[in-house]
Amino acid sequence: MADHPSLAWGLIGASDIAETRMIPALRREGHRILRVASRSADHAREFSVRNEIPPTESDFSLETLLKDPAVDAVYISSTNEQHLAHAAAAAAAGKHVLCEKPVSTDLDSAQKIVAACADHGVVLAVNHHLPAAGTHRAIRKLVHD
């Protein structure tokens, strides 16, 4: 386990990447998953049970997750077109944001996400696991050249 403070997370989107990659990674680092928000309460409930996320009331809404003072940060793995609304709402609620790639589908929305997080003094990070991959370095060099 890393030597850093533990965070309590809320998941926005009960996705496969959250289940297979992020939950194990966060827990391995000593973090806790407290809530899940999803458009489908049934899906979120099943996801919570499967992933041993503490049971909550039957409300798996974004609003309930963001109102929870115990949640420090959110991991957003909703559909790409929802990232702006979810990140802006999380920032306004004072929650740090880890957003799945792509952060947005257009530059204007990406800039709005960055501004919302800056305006509310929360950290914004993008879950991009391959920034130093050889293929990406080669593409950057090609674009640069």
Coordinates of C-alpha atoms in Angstrom, one line a residue:
M1 CA 0.0 0.0 0.0
A2 CA 1.2 3.5 -0.9
D3 CA 2.1 6.0 1.9
H4 CA -0.7 8.5 1.4
P5 CA -4.0 9.4 2.9
S6 CA -6.9 7.1 2.1
L7 CA -9.8 8.6 0.1
A8 CA -13.4 7.7 0.0
W9 CA -14.7 7.4 -3.5
G10 CA -18.0 7.6 -5.3
L11 CA -18.3 5.9 -8.7
I12 CA -20.3 7.7 -11.4
G13 CA -21.1 5.0 -13.8
A14 CA -21.3 1.3 -12.9
S15 CA -19.0 0.3 -15.8
D16 CA -16.8 -2.6 -16.7
I17 CA -13.6 -0.6 -16.4
A18 CA -14.7 0.5 -12.9
E19 CA -15.4 -3.0 -11.9
T20 CA -12.4 -4.8 -13.4
R21 CA -9.7 -2.1 -13.1
M22 CA -10.5 0.8 -10.9
I23 CA -12.1 -0.7 -7.9
P24 CA -9.3 -3.2 -7.5
A25 CA -6.6 -0.5 -8.0
L26 CA -8.3 1.9 -5.6
R27 CA -8.6 -0.7 -2.9
R28 CA -5.0 -1.9 -3.5
E29 CA -4.0 1.7 -2.6
G30 CA -6.0 1.6 0.6
H31 CA -9.0 3.7 -0.7
R32 CA -12.6 3.0 0.0
I33 CA -15.5 2.9 -2.4
L34 CA -18.6 4.3 -0.7
R35 CA -21.2 4.9 -3.4
V36 CA -22.3 4.1 -6.9
A37 CA -24.5 6.4 -9.1
S38 CA -26.0 5.0 -12.3
R39 CA -29.0 5.8 -14.5
S40 CA -30.3 2.3 -13.6
A41 CA -30.8 1.7 -9.8
D42 CA -31.1 -2.1 -10.5
H43 CA -27.8 -2.2 -12.3
A44 CA -26.1 -0.1 -9.6
R45 CA -27.5 -2.3 -6.8
E46 CA -26.3 -5.5 -8.5
F47 CA -22.9 -3.8 -9.2
S48 CA -22.6 -2.7 -5.5
V49 CA -23.4 -6.2 -4.3
R50 CA -21.0 -7.9 -6.7
N51 CA -18.2 -5.5 -5.8
E52 CA -18.8 -5.5 -2.0
I53 CA -19.6 -1.8 -1.9
P54 CA -21.4 -1.0 1.3
P55 CA -25.1 -1.0 1.0
T56 CA -26.9 2.3 0.8
E57 CA -30.5 3.3 0.5
S58 CA -32.1 2.4 -2.8
D59 CA -31.2 5.8 -4.3
F60 CA -28.2 5.4 -6.6
S61 CA -28.6 8.9 -8.0
L62 CA -25.8 11.4 -8.8
E63 CA -27.4 13.9 -6.5
T64 CA -27.3 11.5 -3.5
L65 CA -23.7 10.6 -4.2
L66 CA -22.6 14.2 -4.5
K67 CA -24.5 15.2 -1.3
D68 CA -22.6 12.6 0.8
P69 CA -20.0 14.4 2.9
A70 CA -18.0 11.2 3.3
V71 CA -17.2 11.0 -0.4
D72 CA -13.9 12.8 -1.1
A73 CA -13.6 12.1 -4.8
V74 CA -15.4 10.6 -7.8
Y75 CA -14.4 8.4 -10.6
I76 CA -16.4 9.1 -13.7
S77 CA -16.9 6.3 -16.2
S78 CA -20.2 7.3 -17.5
T79 CA -20.7 7.7 -21.3
N80 CA -18.4 10.3 -22.8
E81 CA -21.1 12.8 -23.6
Q82 CA -22.0 12.9 -19.9
H83 CA -18.5 13.7 -18.6
L84 CA -19.0 17.5 -18.7
A85 CA -22.3 17.4 -16.7
H86 CA -20.9 14.8 -14.2
A87 CA -17.5 16.5 -13.7
A88 CA -19.1 20.0 -13.3
A89 CA -21.6 18.7 -10.8
A90 CA -18.9 16.9 -8.8
A91 CA -16.6 19.9 -8.8
A92 CA -19.5 22.2 -7.6
A93 CA -20.0 19.7 -4.8
G94 CA -16.4 19.9 -3.8
K95 CA -15.4 16.4 -4.9
H96 CA -12.1 15.7 -6.6
V97 CA -12.5 14.3 -10.1
L98 CA -10.9 11.3 -11.8
C99 CA -12.4 11.1 -15.3
E100 CA -12.1 8.2 -17.7
K101 CA -10.7 9.0 -21.1
P102 CA -11.6 10.7 -23.2
V103 CA -12.3 13.6 -20.8
S104 CA -14.6 14.9 -23.4
T105 CA -15.7 14.5 -27.0
D106 CA -14.9 18.1 -27.9
L107 CA -12.5 20.9 -26.9
D108 CA -15.1 23.3 -25.6
S109 CA -16.5 20.7 -23.1
A110 CA -13.0 19.7 -22.1
Q111 CA -12.1 23.3 -21.3
K112 CA -15.3 23.6 -19.3
I113 CA -14.4 20.6 -17.2
V114 CA -11.0 22.0 -16.5
A115 CA -12.5 25.4 -15.6
A116 CA -15.1 23.9 -13.3
C117 CA -12.6 22.0 -11.4
A118 CA -10.2 25.0 -11.1
D119 CA -13.1 27.3 -10.1
H120 CA -14.1 25.0 -7.3
G121 CA -10.5 24.2 -6.2
V122 CA -10.7 20.4 -6.8
V123 CA -8.2 18.2 -8.5
L124 CA -9.0 17.0 -12.0
A125 CA -7.2 13.9 -13.3
V126 CA -7.8 11.8 -16.4
N127 CA -7.5 8.1 -16.3
H128 CA -5.2 7.6 -19.3
H129 CA -3.2 4.5 -18.7
L130 CA -0.9 4.7 -21.8
P131 CA 0.5 8.2 -22.0
A132 CA 4.1 6.8 -22.2
A133 CA 3.4 3.8 -24.4
G134 CA 5.7 3.4 -27.3
T135 CA 2.9 3.7 -29.8
H136 CA 1.8 7.1 -28.3
R137 CA 5.4 8.4 -28.2
A138 CA 5.8 7.5 -31.9
I139 CA 2.5 9.2 -32.9
R140 CA 3.5 12.3 -30.9
K141 CA 6.8 12.4 -32.8
L142 CA 5.1 11.9 -36.1
V143 CA 2.7 14.7 -35.4
H144 CA 5.5 17.0 -34.2
D145 CA 7.6 16.2 -37.2

